[in-house]
Coordinates of C-alpha atoms and ligand atoms in Angstrom, one line a residue:
M160 CA -14.5 24.9 -2.7
S161 CA -10.8 24.0 -2.4
G162 CA -10.4 26.7 0.2
Q163 CA -12.8 24.8 2.4
K164 CA -10.9 21.6 2.5
E165 CA -9.2 20.6 5.8
I166 CA -5.4 20.8 5.8
V167 CA -3.1 17.8 5.9
M168 CA 0.7 17.9 6.4
S169 CA 3.3 15.2 6.5
G170 CA 7.0 15.0 6.1
I171 CA 9.1 12.3 4.4
R172 CA 12.8 11.9 5.4
P173 CA 15.1 11.7 2.3
T174 CA 17.0 8.7 3.6
G175 CA 17.2 6.3 0.7
F176 CA 14.8 3.8 -0.9
L177 CA 11.2 3.2 -0.2
H178 CA 9.9 -0.3 0.4
L179 CA 6.6 -2.1 0.2
G180 CA 5.9 -1.2 3.8
N181 CA 6.2 2.5 3.1
Y182 CA 3.9 2.1 0.1
F183 CA 1.1 0.3 1.8
G184 CA 1.6 2.0 5.2
A185 CA 2.0 5.6 4.1
I186 CA 2.1 6.6 0.5
R187 CA -1.2 4.9 -0.4
N188 CA -2.8 7.0 2.3
Y189 CA -1.3 10.2 0.9
V190 CA -2.6 9.3 -2.6
R191 CA -6.1 8.8 -1.2
M192 CA -5.9 12.0 0.9
Q193 CA -4.9 14.2 -2.0
E194 CA -8.4 13.9 -3.4
E195 CA -10.2 14.9 -0.2
F196 CA -7.9 17.3 1.6
N197 CA -5.6 20.3 1.0
C198 CA -2.3 18.4 1.3
F199 CA 1.2 19.6 2.0
F200 CA 3.8 16.8 1.6
M201 CA 7.3 17.8 2.4
V202 CA 10.8 16.3 2.0
A203 CA 12.4 16.8 5.4
D204 CA 15.9 17.6 4.2
L205 CA 16.7 19.9 7.1
H206 CA 15.8 17.2 9.6
S207 CA 18.2 14.9 7.9
L208 CA 21.0 17.3 8.7
T209 CA 20.6 16.5 12.4
T210 CA 21.9 13.0 11.8
H211 CA 23.5 13.1 8.3
P212 CA 25.8 16.1 8.3
D213 CA 27.6 14.7 5.2
T214 CA 25.5 16.0 2.3
K215 CA 27.2 14.3 -0.6
E216 CA 24.2 12.0 -1.2
L217 CA 21.5 14.6 -0.3
K218 CA 20.6 15.8 -3.7
A219 CA 20.2 12.2 -5.1
N220 CA 18.2 11.2 -2.1
V221 CA 15.9 14.2 -2.4
H222 CA 15.3 13.5 -6.1
R223 CA 14.7 9.8 -5.4
V224 CA 12.1 10.4 -2.7
L225 CA 10.3 12.9 -4.8
A226 CA 10.3 10.5 -7.8
E227 CA 9.2 7.6 -5.8
N228 CA 6.3 9.4 -4.3
I229 CA 5.2 10.7 -7.7
A230 CA 5.5 7.3 -9.3
C231 CA 3.3 5.9 -6.6
G232 CA 0.6 8.3 -7.5
L233 CA 1.1 11.6 -5.7
D234 CA 0.1 14.3 -8.1
P235 CA 2.2 17.6 -7.8
D236 CA -0.7 19.4 -9.4
K237 CA -3.1 18.3 -6.6
V238 CA -0.8 18.6 -3.6
A239 CA 2.0 20.9 -2.5
L240 CA 5.0 18.6 -2.8
Y241 CA 8.1 20.6 -1.7
C242 CA 11.4 20.6 0.1
Q243 CA 11.6 21.9 3.7
S244 CA 14.7 24.0 2.9
H245 CA 12.9 25.9 0.2
V246 CA 10.4 27.4 2.6
H247 CA 12.5 29.7 4.8
E248 CA 9.5 30.6 7.0
T249 CA 9.9 27.2 8.5
S250 CA 13.2 28.3 10.1
E251 CA 11.7 31.4 11.5
L252 CA 8.7 29.6 13.1
Y253 CA 11.1 27.0 14.5
L254 CA 12.9 29.8 16.4
Y255 CA 9.7 31.1 18.0
L256 CA 8.5 27.6 18.8
N257 CA 11.9 26.8 20.5
M258 CA 10.8 29.2 23.2
M259 CA 7.7 27.0 23.8
A260 CA 9.8 23.9 24.4
Y261 CA 11.5 22.9 27.6
K262 CA 14.9 21.3 27.7
G263 CA 13.7 18.6 30.1
E264 CA 10.9 17.4 27.9
L265 CA 13.1 17.4 24.8
E266 CA 15.7 15.3 26.5
K267 CA 13.0 12.7 27.4
T268 CA 11.9 12.2 23.8
T269 CA 12.3 8.5 22.8
T270 CA 13.7 9.3 19.4
F271 CA 16.3 11.7 20.9
K272 CA 17.4 9.1 23.4
D273 CA 17.7 6.5 20.6
K274 CA 19.8 8.8 18.5
V275 CA 22.1 9.7 21.4
R276 CA 22.7 6.1 22.0
Q277 CA 23.4 5.4 18.3
N278 CA 25.6 8.4 17.8
P279 CA 27.1 9.7 21.1
E280 CA 29.7 11.9 19.4
N281 CA 27.2 14.1 17.6
V282 CA 24.6 15.1 20.2
N283 CA 23.8 18.5 18.7
A284 CA 21.1 21.0 19.6
G285 CA 19.3 20.4 16.3
L286 CA 18.8 16.8 17.3
L287 CA 17.4 17.8 20.7
T288 CA 14.9 20.2 19.0
Y289 CA 14.0 17.9 16.2
P290 CA 10.4 17.8 17.4
V291 CA 10.2 21.6 17.5
L292 CA 11.2 21.7 13.8
Q293 CA 8.6 19.1 13.0
T294 CA 6.0 21.2 14.8
A295 CA 7.0 24.2 12.7
D296 CA 6.6 22.1 9.5
I297 CA 3.1 21.2 10.5
V298 CA 1.7 24.4 12.0
L299 CA 3.3 26.5 9.3
H300 CA 0.2 25.6 7.3
R301 CA -2.1 25.5 10.3
A302 CA -2.6 21.8 9.4
K303 CA -4.9 19.7 11.5
Y304 CA -4.3 16.2 10.2
V305 CA -0.9 14.5 10.1
P306 CA -0.8 11.1 8.4
V307 CA 2.0 9.3 10.3
G308 CA 2.7 5.9 11.8
K309 CA 2.8 5.0 15.5
D310 CA 6.5 5.9 15.8
Q311 CA 5.6 9.6 15.4
E312 CA 2.9 9.7 18.1
Q313 CA 5.2 11.2 20.7
H314 CA 6.4 13.9 18.3
L315 CA 2.8 14.8 17.6
E316 CA 1.9 14.9 21.3
M317 CA 4.8 17.3 21.8
A318 CA 3.6 19.4 18.9
R319 CA 0.2 19.8 20.6
N320 CA 2.0 20.9 23.8
F321 CA 4.0 23.5 22.0
V322 CA 1.0 24.7 20.1
N323 CA -1.1 25.0 23.2
R324 CA 1.5 27.0 25.0
F325 CA 1.8 29.3 22.1
N326 CA -1.9 29.8 21.7
H327 CA -2.2 30.3 25.5
R328 CA 0.5 33.0 25.6
Y329 CA -0.1 34.8 22.3
G330 CA -3.7 34.0 21.3
E331 CA -5.3 31.2 19.2
V332 CA -3.2 31.0 16.0
F333 CA -2.8 27.3 15.5
P334 CA -5.1 24.3 15.5
E335 CA -4.0 21.3 17.5
P336 CA -2.5 18.7 15.1
V337 CA -3.6 15.1 15.3
A338 CA -2.4 11.9 13.7
F339 CA -4.6 10.7 10.8
N340 CA -5.2 7.3 9.4
Y341 CA -8.0 5.7 7.4
N342 CA -9.0 3.1 9.9
E343 CA -9.2 0.2 7.6
E344 CA -5.8 1.1 6.0
L345 CA -3.6 0.2 9.0
V346 CA -1.9 -2.6 7.0
K347 CA 1.2 -4.1 8.3
V348 CA 3.4 -5.5 5.5
P349 CA 5.1 -8.6 6.9
S350 CA 8.8 -9.1 6.3
L351 CA 9.8 -12.1 4.1
D352 CA 11.8 -13.8 6.9
G353 CA 8.7 -14.3 9.0
T354 CA 9.8 -11.9 11.7
G355 CA 8.1 -8.5 12.2
K356 CA 7.3 -6.1 9.3
M357 CA 9.3 -4.8 6.4
S358 CA 11.7 -2.1 7.4
K359 CA 14.7 -0.3 6.1
S360 CA 17.1 -1.1 8.9
E361 CA 16.4 -4.8 9.4
N362 CA 17.3 -7.7 7.1
Q363 CA 17.5 -6.2 3.6
L364 CA 16.8 -9.5 1.9
A365 CA 13.5 -9.7 3.7
T366 CA 12.4 -6.3 2.5
L367 CA 11.1 -5.6 -1.0
Y368 CA 12.1 -2.2 -2.3
L369 CA 10.4 -0.2 -5.0
A370 CA 13.8 0.0 -6.7
D371 CA 14.5 -3.8 -6.7
D372 CA 14.8 -5.3 -10.2
D373 CA 12.7 -8.2 -11.3
E374 CA 15.3 -10.9 -10.6
M375 CA 15.9 -9.5 -7.1
I376 CA 12.2 -9.5 -6.3
R377 CA 11.9 -13.1 -7.4
K378 CA 14.9 -14.1 -5.5
K379 CA 13.8 -12.5 -2.3
V380 CA 10.3 -14.0 -2.5
M381 CA 11.7 -17.5 -3.2
K382 CA 13.8 -17.2 0.0
A383 CA 10.8 -16.5 2.2
K384 CA 10.5 -18.9 5.0
T385 CA 8.2 -21.9 4.5
D386 CA 8.1 -25.5 5.8
G387 CA 7.0 -29.0 4.7
G388 CA 3.3 -28.0 4.6
P389 CA 0.4 -29.0 6.8
T390 CA -0.3 -32.7 7.5
E391 CA -3.8 -32.3 8.9
K392 CA -6.7 -30.8 7.1
N393 CA -7.8 -27.3 8.0
S394 CA -4.8 -26.7 10.3
T395 CA -4.0 -23.2 11.5
K396 CA -1.2 -21.5 9.6
P397 CA 2.1 -20.7 11.3
D398 CA 2.9 -17.0 11.3
Y399 CA 5.5 -17.1 8.5
I400 CA 2.9 -18.9 6.2
E401 CA 0.2 -16.4 7.3
N402 CA 2.7 -13.7 6.2
I403 CA 3.0 -15.1 2.7
F404 CA -0.8 -15.1 2.4
G405 CA -0.7 -11.5 3.8
L406 CA 1.7 -10.4 1.0
M407 CA -0.5 -12.2 -1.6
K408 CA -3.5 -10.2 -0.4
L409 CA -1.7 -7.0 -1.3
V410 CA -0.8 -7.9 -4.9
S411 CA -2.4 -11.1 -6.1
S412 CA -5.9 -11.8 -7.5
E413 CA -8.8 -13.2 -5.4
D414 CA -8.7 -16.4 -7.4
V415 CA -5.0 -17.0 -6.7
I416 CA -5.4 -16.4 -3.0
K417 CA -8.5 -18.7 -2.9
K418 CA -6.6 -21.5 -4.7
Y419 CA -3.7 -21.5 -2.3
A420 CA -5.9 -21.1 0.8
G421 CA -7.8 -24.2 -0.5
D422 CA -4.6 -26.1 -1.1
F423 CA -3.5 -25.3 2.4
D424 CA -6.7 -26.6 3.9
N425 CA -6.5 -29.8 1.8
C426 CA -2.8 -30.3 2.6
T427 CA -1.9 -30.2 -1.1
I428 CA -0.2 -26.8 -1.0
R429 CA 3.2 -26.5 -2.8
Y430 CA 5.0 -23.6 -1.3
G431 CA 7.5 -23.5 -4.2
D432 CA 4.6 -22.9 -6.6
M433 CA 3.0 -20.4 -4.3
K434 CA 6.1 -18.3 -4.0
K435 CA 6.7 -18.4 -7.7
Q436 CA 3.2 -17.0 -8.2
L437 CA 3.8 -14.4 -5.5
G438 CA 7.1 -13.5 -7.1
E439 CA 5.4 -12.8 -10.5
D440 CA 2.6 -10.9 -8.9
M441 CA 5.2 -8.8 -7.0
V442 CA 7.1 -8.1 -10.2
N443 CA 3.9 -7.0 -11.9
F444 CA 3.2 -4.7 -9.0
I445 CA 6.6 -3.2 -8.5
S446 CA 8.2 -3.0 -12.0
P447 CA 5.8 -0.4 -13.4
I448 CA 6.5 1.8 -10.4
R449 CA 10.2 1.3 -10.6
N450 CA 10.2 2.1 -14.3
K451 CA 8.3 5.4 -13.6
V452 CA 10.8 6.3 -10.9
D453 CA 13.7 5.8 -13.3
A454 CA 12.0 7.9 -16.0
I455 CA 11.3 10.7 -13.6
L456 CA 14.9 10.6 -12.3
Q457 CA 16.2 11.0 -15.8
N458 CA 14.2 14.3 -16.2
E459 CA 15.9 16.8 -13.9
K460 CA 14.0 19.7 -15.6
Y461 CA 10.7 18.1 -14.5
L462 CA 11.9 17.6 -11.0
K463 CA 13.0 21.2 -10.8
E464 CA 9.6 22.3 -11.9
V465 CA 7.9 20.1 -9.3
M466 CA 10.0 21.5 -6.5
E467 CA 9.4 25.1 -7.7
Q468 CA 5.7 24.6 -8.0
G469 CA 5.5 22.9 -4.6
A470 CA 7.6 25.6 -2.8
E471 CA 5.5 28.3 -4.3
K472 CA 2.3 26.8 -2.9
A473 CA 4.0 26.1 0.5
R474 CA 5.4 29.6 0.7
K475 CA 2.0 31.2 0.0
S476 CA 0.5 29.3 2.9
A477 CA 3.5 30.0 5.1
R478 CA 3.5 33.7 4.5
A479 CA -0.1 34.0 5.6
T480 CA 0.6 32.0 8.8
M481 CA 3.7 34.0 9.6
E482 CA 1.9 37.3 9.3
L483 CA -0.5 36.1 12.0
V484 CA 2.3 34.7 14.1
R485 CA 4.4 37.9 14.1
T486 CA 1.4 40.0 14.9
A487 CA 0.3 37.6 17.7
I488 CA 3.7 37.7 19.3
G489 CA 3.9 41.4 19.1
L490 CA 6.6 41.8 16.6
N491 CA 4.8 44.6 14.7
Y492 CA 6.3 47.9 15.6
Y493 CA 4.8 50.1 13.0
Ligands
LIG121 N1 9.9 13.0 11.8 C1 9.3 12.4 10.6 C2 9.9 11.0 10.4 O1 10.8 10.6 11.0 C3 9.5 13.2 9.4 C4 8.8 14.5 9.5 C5 9.5 15.7 9.5 C6 7.4 14.8 9.6 N2 8.5 16.7 9.5 C7 7.3 16.2 9.7 C8 6.3 14.0 9.7 C9 6.1 16.8 9.8 C10 5.0 14.6 9.8 C11 4.9 16.0 9.9 O2 9.3 10.2 9.6

C-alpha cells in the first residue's frame, strides 16, 4: 500500500544546532508523519550557499543535522532522508521554474528583503530565487504536504503560484503544495528568559540545545526568570512563570506538574526547587538524545550509508517527475 500514501516533503537548513523549539515544533511532527505518509526530508545544503558561501563548516553541519534528526526518531528506512546537492534533478527543475517566477514578486519576498538588509554586500541571484529552489525541492516529488512553520507560509504561497503557472502553461504535472501541521501540535516552546520562544538567534542562554551538556542544561534552567512568588491564593501566573510550567508540561510527569501548580495556588511554591526539578527532567529528556547524536557522528560509515540510501530514494522519485516535466514542456525531440 505504500504507493498509495500521500507525499510529504520538507527541508532542513544545515545551520548548526537544533534546540528544544525545533524538536517540539518540527521534528516531532516529522517523526509522527513518517508512519502515515511517504516522506522526503532533505538537508537544504544548496540553499545554505545563498547566505553562507564559506563551506568550511558545511560537512560538519550536514552531518550534525542528519545525526540530530535521526537521534530524535527519524528513521532512514522509513523516510527518504537525503541531501539536496545529491539529487541533481533539483537543479534542472529549478531552472524551468525560474521561468515561472517574476522578478517583481521575488523582490517583494519578506525573507529576501530581510537578507538584503542583513547582508547588503552579497545580494546574489540565488538569494533572490531562493523560493524557486524551495519550490523545486517540493514539487520534484510531487509532494502535497509541507510540514513547516509560519515563517515559511509566504514561500509556500509563492510555490503555489509557480506551480499553477507551470500547470496552466504546460499541463497538470504538479499538485499544489500546502503547509501541514497536526492541529494539536502547534506547541510554542517558551524561551527561558520569559520573552518569546526559544530560537537560535536570540539569547543563547535562554535556549536549550539538544547538544547542551547536563551542567549547561541545569545552569540555563536555574537562570530562568522567577520572582518572589504569589502572595494571594489562586493568583494568575505572570507570563514568565507560565512559561516555566509550559516547559514542565513538555518533559515532566503529571504528578510533578500538579504538585507545583498546587503549591502556586497555595502560595507555598519554591521556585528554586521547581527549577531544580525542571532541570533534572530536562537532563533526562535531552541527554539520551545528545548521546545518540554523538554516537552517530562517530560513525561516518553509517552516515554515508544513510545519505546514499536517501539519495537513491529521492532520485528515483525525481527521475519519474522529470520525465513528465520534460515531456510537458516539449523537450522531447525524438
Ligand atoms: N526555507 C526552509 C527554511 O528556511 C528550508 C527549506 C528548503 C524547505 N527547501 C524546503 C522547507 C522545502 C520546506 C520545503 O527553513
